């Protein structure tokens, strides 16, 4: 008998339960029926994996069988089980809300980025405090990214493969740079974009991140053009439903690091130096000390409440 994937498992459970369920409830149903023995992998928090896989399927698969129902708590259901004209579904399915314009402090948005890139991209993130830099000047804002991140293959590769990578000087670690803006529109596009270009040259991938991205057609065309020309990714955060955050335009990966800039950043900012030191230790020990990076808030209600304060 073929083994289940998380997607086929979720579809099977929702069909049998015949009602909307949270990711946690899907896993509870799974264990109550003994289906966990049929899946390819479990990991330590399979309910998080289930939720992430369903969201990715809804985002990337036009024929996804899933719909999102409600927001607090978030539940999932199957399109085939309840016709769209059903009044209950109308009440439960989350509507696209037009967010009121509000000014956010950029650093208050960091936990939302940390949650999204850790959950969906397996990146561990650290905030870089510009004010800690030894040299104080306007130039520094074009040198430091707001956040830096690292992707480790430690949880995915066999120990022998990791050892071999270290032996030949290649371990497939990827470094990321993130520039945070509360909003992106024509008034700040060029300054924000080229600030990102300037302070991300050292990394493998770089993203310009914002909550409020103008929907103006001409603006989006220019944003896409700049992204394509310079390889900077654009990531839009959703602070009402963090799982609905999305990469509007992907970054273009680089194979080589800009070591001169890495060295300059490490020399001027203790946060960045600690970040590099932490990566070296984690690679050597083959164990990611998650508590040494920005905390990942898994409870969505708790995360959303941060911005409501």
mmCIF file of C-alpha atoms in Angstrom, residues 5-260:
data_model
loop_
_atom_site.group_PDB
_atom_site.id
_atom_site.type_symbol
_atom_site.label_atom_id
_atom_site.label_comp_id
_atom_site.label_asym_id
_atom_site.label_seq_id
_atom_site.Cartn_x
_atom_site.Cartn_y
_atom_site.Cartn_z
ATOM 1 C CA UNK A 5 1.743 12.462 2.035
ATOM 2 C CA UNK A 6 0.654 15.266 4.344
ATOM 3 C CA UNK A 7 -1.591 16.604 1.564
ATOM 4 C CA UNK A 8 -3.311 13.281 0.875
ATOM 5 C CA UNK A 9 -3.588 12.696 4.613
ATOM 6 C CA UNK A 10 -5.311 16.063 5.148
ATOM 7 C CA UNK A 11 -7.690 15.398 2.266
ATOM 8 C CA UNK A 12 -8.519 11.926 3.619
ATOM 9 C CA UNK A 13 -9.159 13.220 7.162
ATOM 10 C CA UNK A 14 -11.312 16.178 6.059
ATOM 11 C CA UNK A 15 -13.385 13.928 3.832
ATOM 12 C CA UNK A 16 -13.990 11.459 6.661
ATOM 13 C CA UNK A 17 -14.644 14.114 9.318
ATOM 14 C CA UNK A 18 -16.876 16.047 6.899
ATOM 15 C CA UNK A 19 -16.338 19.318 8.749
ATOM 16 C CA UNK A 20 -13.743 22.131 8.873
ATOM 17 C CA UNK A 21 -10.745 21.303 11.072
ATOM 18 C CA UNK A 22 -7.652 23.130 12.283
ATOM 19 C CA UNK A 23 -4.241 21.642 11.502
ATOM 20 C CA UNK A 24 -4.052 20.454 15.115
ATOM 21 C CA UNK A 25 -7.498 18.817 14.844
ATOM 22 C CA UNK A 26 -6.463 17.093 11.606
ATOM 23 C CA UNK A 27 -3.503 15.579 13.436
ATOM 24 C CA UNK A 28 -5.639 14.575 16.431
ATOM 25 C CA UNK A 29 -8.037 12.781 14.062
ATOM 26 C CA UNK A 30 -5.033 11.177 12.340
ATOM 27 C CA UNK A 31 -3.689 9.688 15.563
ATOM 28 C CA UNK A 32 -7.152 8.595 16.704
ATOM 29 C CA UNK A 33 -7.457 6.520 13.516
ATOM 30 C CA UNK A 34 -3.852 5.324 13.492
ATOM 31 C CA UNK A 35 -3.157 6.982 10.145
ATOM 32 C CA UNK A 36 0.152 8.415 11.380
ATOM 33 C CA UNK A 37 1.700 5.026 10.583
ATOM 34 C CA UNK A 38 0.924 5.545 6.897
ATOM 35 C CA UNK A 39 2.597 8.905 6.312
ATOM 36 C CA UNK A 40 6.082 9.368 4.847
ATOM 37 C CA UNK A 41 7.458 11.460 7.696
ATOM 38 C CA UNK A 42 6.252 12.976 10.945
ATOM 39 C CA UNK A 43 8.837 15.269 12.513
ATOM 40 C CA UNK A 44 8.419 16.826 15.940
ATOM 41 C CA UNK A 45 5.440 19.083 15.081
ATOM 42 C CA UNK A 46 3.503 17.351 12.294
ATOM 43 C CA UNK A 47 0.470 19.625 12.763
ATOM 44 C CA UNK A 48 2.613 22.633 11.776
ATOM 45 C CA UNK A 49 3.791 20.738 8.709
ATOM 46 C CA UNK A 50 0.204 19.878 7.786
ATOM 47 C CA UNK A 51 -0.868 23.527 8.010
ATOM 48 C CA UNK A 52 2.141 24.711 6.007
ATOM 49 C CA UNK A 53 1.637 22.100 3.267
ATOM 50 C CA UNK A 54 -2.055 22.941 2.915
ATOM 51 C CA UNK A 55 -1.320 26.674 2.643
ATOM 52 C CA UNK A 56 1.364 26.071 0.021
ATOM 53 C CA UNK A 57 -1.010 23.839 -1.928
ATOM 54 C CA UNK A 58 -3.732 26.504 -1.856
ATOM 55 C CA UNK A 59 -1.231 29.133 -2.955
ATOM 56 C CA UNK A 60 0.559 27.217 -5.714
ATOM 57 C CA UNK A 61 -1.977 24.700 -6.973
ATOM 58 C CA UNK A 62 -4.882 26.162 -9.001
ATOM 59 C CA UNK A 63 -6.713 22.853 -8.553
ATOM 60 C CA UNK A 64 -6.142 22.648 -4.802
ATOM 61 C CA UNK A 65 -9.031 20.812 -3.096
ATOM 62 C CA UNK A 66 -8.690 22.939 0.051
ATOM 63 C CA UNK A 67 -10.272 26.158 1.232
ATOM 64 C CA UNK A 68 -9.508 28.204 4.327
ATOM 65 C CA UNK A 69 -12.409 28.585 6.722
ATOM 66 C CA UNK A 70 -12.441 31.299 9.373
ATOM 67 C CA UNK A 71 -9.347 32.933 10.831
ATOM 68 C CA UNK A 72 -9.411 32.481 14.618
ATOM 69 C CA UNK A 73 -9.000 29.568 14.804
ATOM 70 C CA UNK A 74 -7.919 28.815 11.239
ATOM 71 C CA UNK A 75 -9.666 25.791 9.811
ATOM 72 C CA UNK A 76 -9.501 23.969 6.491
ATOM 73 C CA UNK A 77 -12.175 22.227 4.464
ATOM 74 C CA UNK A 78 -12.643 20.608 1.058
ATOM 75 C CA UNK A 79 -14.252 22.554 -1.763
ATOM 76 C CA UNK A 80 -16.011 19.425 -2.966
ATOM 77 C CA UNK A 81 -17.869 18.854 0.292
ATOM 78 C CA UNK A 82 -19.740 22.118 0.641
ATOM 79 C CA UNK A 83 -21.141 24.059 -2.336
ATOM 80 C CA UNK A 84 -20.206 27.737 -2.366
ATOM 81 C CA UNK A 85 -23.831 28.806 -2.151
ATOM 82 C CA UNK A 86 -24.185 27.115 1.224
ATOM 83 C CA UNK A 87 -24.984 29.738 3.855
ATOM 84 C CA UNK A 88 -22.727 28.141 6.487
ATOM 85 C CA UNK A 89 -19.762 28.279 4.132
ATOM 86 C CA UNK A 90 -20.511 31.907 3.349
ATOM 87 C CA UNK A 91 -20.325 32.628 7.045
ATOM 88 C CA UNK A 92 -17.121 30.658 7.644
ATOM 89 C CA UNK A 93 -14.925 31.221 4.583
ATOM 90 C CA UNK A 94 -12.518 34.057 5.212
ATOM 91 C CA UNK A 95 -13.230 37.111 3.050
ATOM 92 C CA UNK A 96 -10.467 39.264 1.617
ATOM 93 C CA UNK A 97 -10.527 42.282 3.893
ATOM 94 C CA UNK A 98 -9.245 45.626 2.741
ATOM 95 C CA UNK A 99 -6.803 46.591 5.450
ATOM 96 C CA UNK A 100 -7.071 50.100 6.818
ATOM 97 C CA UNK A 101 -3.974 52.132 6.232
ATOM 98 C CA UNK A 102 -1.985 52.281 9.391
ATOM 99 C CA UNK A 103 1.549 53.289 10.159
ATOM 100 C CA UNK A 104 3.591 50.477 11.703
ATOM 101 C CA UNK A 105 7.017 50.580 13.257
ATOM 102 C CA UNK A 106 9.180 48.458 11.016
ATOM 103 C CA UNK A 107 10.728 46.515 13.884
ATOM 104 C CA UNK A 108 7.236 45.567 15.131
ATOM 105 C CA UNK A 109 6.801 43.688 11.866
ATOM 106 C CA UNK A 110 9.885 41.525 12.327
ATOM 107 C CA UNK A 111 8.066 38.657 14.148
ATOM 108 C CA UNK A 112 5.739 38.246 11.151
ATOM 109 C CA UNK A 113 8.655 37.855 8.772
ATOM 110 C CA UNK A 114 10.414 35.502 11.201
ATOM 111 C CA UNK A 115 7.299 33.315 11.390
ATOM 112 C CA UNK A 116 6.756 33.171 7.641
ATOM 113 C CA UNK A 117 10.308 32.470 6.466
ATOM 114 C CA UNK A 118 10.928 29.954 9.241
ATOM 115 C CA UNK A 119 7.658 28.092 8.621
ATOM 116 C CA UNK A 120 7.703 28.086 4.826
ATOM 117 C CA UNK A 121 11.395 28.491 3.908
ATOM 118 C CA UNK A 122 13.131 26.887 6.922
ATOM 119 C CA UNK A 123 15.203 30.039 7.477
ATOM 120 C CA UNK A 124 16.468 31.077 10.909
ATOM 121 C CA UNK A 125 16.489 34.845 11.325
ATOM 122 C CA UNK A 126 18.301 37.409 13.448
ATOM 123 C CA UNK A 127 17.468 41.119 13.751
ATOM 124 C CA UNK A 128 20.383 43.461 13.109
ATOM 125 C CA UNK A 129 20.310 46.490 15.396
ATOM 126 C CA UNK A 130 21.824 49.361 13.438
ATOM 127 C CA UNK A 131 22.273 51.390 16.610
ATOM 128 C CA UNK A 132 24.872 48.907 17.871
ATOM 129 C CA UNK A 133 27.256 49.642 15.011
ATOM 130 C CA UNK A 134 30.570 51.154 15.958
ATOM 131 C CA UNK A 135 30.522 53.776 13.216
ATOM 132 C CA UNK A 136 27.538 56.111 13.364
ATOM 133 C CA UNK A 137 26.715 57.731 10.032
ATOM 134 C CA UNK A 138 23.938 58.059 7.478
ATOM 135 C CA UNK A 139 25.934 55.668 5.306
ATOM 136 C CA UNK A 140 25.220 52.850 7.733
ATOM 137 C CA UNK A 141 21.554 52.611 6.807
ATOM 138 C CA UNK A 142 22.732 51.591 3.322
ATOM 139 C CA UNK A 143 25.154 49.046 4.791
ATOM 140 C CA UNK A 144 23.025 47.113 7.291
ATOM 141 C CA UNK A 145 20.005 44.988 6.397
ATOM 142 C CA UNK A 146 17.174 44.961 8.944
ATOM 143 C CA UNK A 147 17.307 41.195 9.348
ATOM 144 C CA UNK A 148 19.604 38.418 8.232
ATOM 145 C CA UNK A 149 18.789 34.754 7.870
ATOM 146 C CA UNK A 150 20.338 31.363 7.315
ATOM 147 C CA UNK A 151 19.082 28.150 5.766
ATOM 148 C CA UNK A 152 20.738 25.027 7.187
ATOM 149 C CA UNK A 153 20.514 21.571 5.588
ATOM 150 C CA UNK A 154 21.196 19.982 8.994
ATOM 151 C CA UNK A 155 17.687 18.586 9.517
ATOM 152 C CA UNK A 156 17.418 17.319 5.938
ATOM 153 C CA UNK A 157 20.802 15.767 5.125
ATOM 154 C CA UNK A 158 22.477 12.665 6.461
ATOM 155 C CA UNK A 159 25.446 13.215 8.793
ATOM 156 C CA UNK A 160 27.833 11.675 6.242
ATOM 157 C CA UNK A 161 26.662 14.084 3.551
ATOM 158 C CA UNK A 162 27.157 17.055 5.866
ATOM 159 C CA UNK A 163 30.649 15.839 6.788
ATOM 160 C CA UNK A 164 31.514 15.397 3.121
ATOM 161 C CA UNK A 165 30.266 18.901 2.338
ATOM 162 C CA UNK A 166 32.462 20.349 5.056
ATOM 163 C CA UNK A 167 35.431 18.354 3.763
ATOM 164 C CA UNK A 168 35.177 19.790 0.249
ATOM 165 C CA UNK A 169 34.265 23.275 1.471
ATOM 166 C CA UNK A 170 30.594 23.159 0.474
ATOM 167 C CA UNK A 171 27.765 22.718 2.979
ATOM 168 C CA UNK A 172 24.856 24.310 1.091
ATOM 169 C CA UNK A 173 24.213 26.871 3.821
ATOM 170 C CA UNK A 174 22.440 29.894 2.319
ATOM 171 C CA UNK A 175 22.508 33.400 3.758
ATOM 172 C CA UNK A 176 19.602 35.812 3.370
ATOM 173 C CA UNK A 177 19.197 39.566 3.715
ATOM 174 C CA UNK A 178 15.879 41.292 4.467
ATOM 175 C CA UNK A 179 15.018 44.991 4.292
ATOM 176 C CA UNK A 180 11.750 45.898 6.043
ATOM 177 C CA UNK A 181 9.391 48.721 5.039
ATOM 178 C CA UNK A 182 5.929 49.347 6.469
ATOM 179 C CA UNK A 183 4.685 50.340 3.024
ATOM 180 C CA UNK A 184 5.832 50.385 -0.581
ATOM 181 C CA UNK A 185 4.527 52.838 -3.159
ATOM 182 C CA UNK A 186 5.856 55.229 -5.786
ATOM 183 C CA UNK A 187 6.926 57.755 -3.152
ATOM 184 C CA UNK A 188 9.509 55.430 -1.580
ATOM 185 C CA UNK A 189 10.061 52.701 -4.182
ATOM 186 C CA UNK A 190 13.442 53.714 -5.559
ATOM 187 C CA UNK A 191 14.976 54.691 -2.227
ATOM 188 C CA UNK A 192 13.729 51.462 -0.600
ATOM 189 C CA UNK A 193 14.747 49.275 -3.499
ATOM 190 C CA UNK A 194 18.272 50.587 -3.908
ATOM 191 C CA UNK A 195 18.807 50.596 -0.157
ATOM 192 C CA UNK A 196 18.029 46.872 -0.343
ATOM 193 C CA UNK A 197 20.408 46.420 -3.283
ATOM 194 C CA UNK A 198 23.145 48.238 -1.358
ATOM 195 C CA UNK A 199 22.855 46.398 1.949
ATOM 196 C CA UNK A 200 22.324 42.907 0.533
ATOM 197 C CA UNK A 201 25.271 42.476 -1.836
ATOM 198 C CA UNK A 202 26.923 40.120 0.653
ATOM 199 C CA UNK A 203 24.087 37.548 0.713
ATOM 200 C CA UNK A 204 22.951 34.633 -1.430
ATOM 201 C CA UNK A 205 19.382 35.974 -1.602
ATOM 202 C CA UNK A 206 17.828 39.317 -0.691
ATOM 203 C CA UNK A 207 14.239 40.410 -0.093
ATOM 204 C CA UNK A 208 12.484 43.751 0.231
ATOM 205 C CA UNK A 209 9.630 43.151 2.679
ATOM 206 C CA UNK A 210 6.489 45.182 3.306
ATOM 207 C CA UNK A 211 2.958 44.957 4.686
ATOM 208 C CA UNK A 212 1.299 47.544 2.483
ATOM 209 C CA UNK A 213 2.287 47.131 -1.176
ATOM 210 C CA UNK A 214 0.566 49.492 -3.598
ATOM 211 C CA UNK A 215 -1.773 47.715 -6.018
ATOM 212 C CA UNK A 216 -1.386 50.393 -8.668
ATOM 213 C CA UNK A 217 -0.806 48.621 -11.991
ATOM 214 C CA UNK A 218 1.998 50.917 -13.108
ATOM 215 C CA UNK A 219 3.698 50.617 -9.714
ATOM 216 C CA UNK A 220 3.566 46.808 -9.783
ATOM 217 C CA UNK A 221 5.027 46.798 -13.292
ATOM 218 C CA UNK A 222 7.956 48.931 -12.126
ATOM 219 C CA UNK A 223 8.396 46.793 -8.986
ATOM 220 C CA UNK A 224 8.525 43.640 -11.082
ATOM 221 C CA UNK A 225 10.978 45.231 -13.518
ATOM 222 C CA UNK A 226 13.348 46.275 -10.732
ATOM 223 C CA UNK A 227 13.065 42.874 -9.079
ATOM 224 C CA UNK A 228 13.900 41.111 -12.334
ATOM 225 C CA UNK A 229 16.765 43.478 -13.172
ATOM 226 C CA UNK A 230 18.542 43.326 -9.806
ATOM 227 C CA UNK A 231 17.448 39.926 -8.479
ATOM 228 C CA UNK A 232 15.826 41.354 -5.335
ATOM 229 C CA UNK A 233 12.788 39.389 -4.137
ATOM 230 C CA UNK A 234 9.609 41.091 -2.948
ATOM 231 C CA UNK A 235 7.802 39.629 0.057
ATOM 232 C CA UNK A 236 4.407 40.895 1.211
ATOM 233 C CA UNK A 237 3.451 40.262 4.832
ATOM 234 C CA UNK A 238 -0.140 39.703 5.906
ATOM 235 C CA UNK A 239 -0.453 40.807 9.521
ATOM 236 C CA UNK A 240 -4.083 39.684 9.778
ATOM 237 C CA UNK A 241 -3.349 36.179 8.537
ATOM 238 C CA UNK A 242 0.441 35.554 8.629
ATOM 239 C CA UNK A 243 0.102 32.272 6.730
ATOM 240 C CA UNK A 244 -1.234 34.244 3.764
ATOM 241 C CA UNK A 245 1.973 36.255 3.474
ATOM 242 C CA UNK A 246 3.488 35.675 0.057
ATOM 243 C CA UNK A 247 6.514 36.132 -2.129
ATOM 244 C CA UNK A 248 5.302 38.412 -4.918
ATOM 245 C CA UNK A 249 8.541 38.101 -6.876
ATOM 246 C CA UNK A 250 11.244 35.564 -5.946
ATOM 247 C CA UNK A 251 14.859 36.566 -5.367
ATOM 248 C CA UNK A 252 17.500 35.480 -7.835
ATOM 249 C CA UNK A 253 20.031 33.344 -5.910
ATOM 250 C CA UNK A 254 23.750 34.071 -6.089
ATOM 251 C CA UNK A 255 26.331 31.343 -5.795
ATOM 252 C CA UNK A 256 29.084 33.475 -4.258
ATOM 253 C CA UNK A 257 29.144 35.730 -1.211
ATOM 254 C CA UNK A 258 30.602 39.227 -1.244
ATOM 255 C CA UNK A 259 33.299 38.503 1.349
ATOM 256 C CA UNK A 260 34.554 42.084 1.532
#
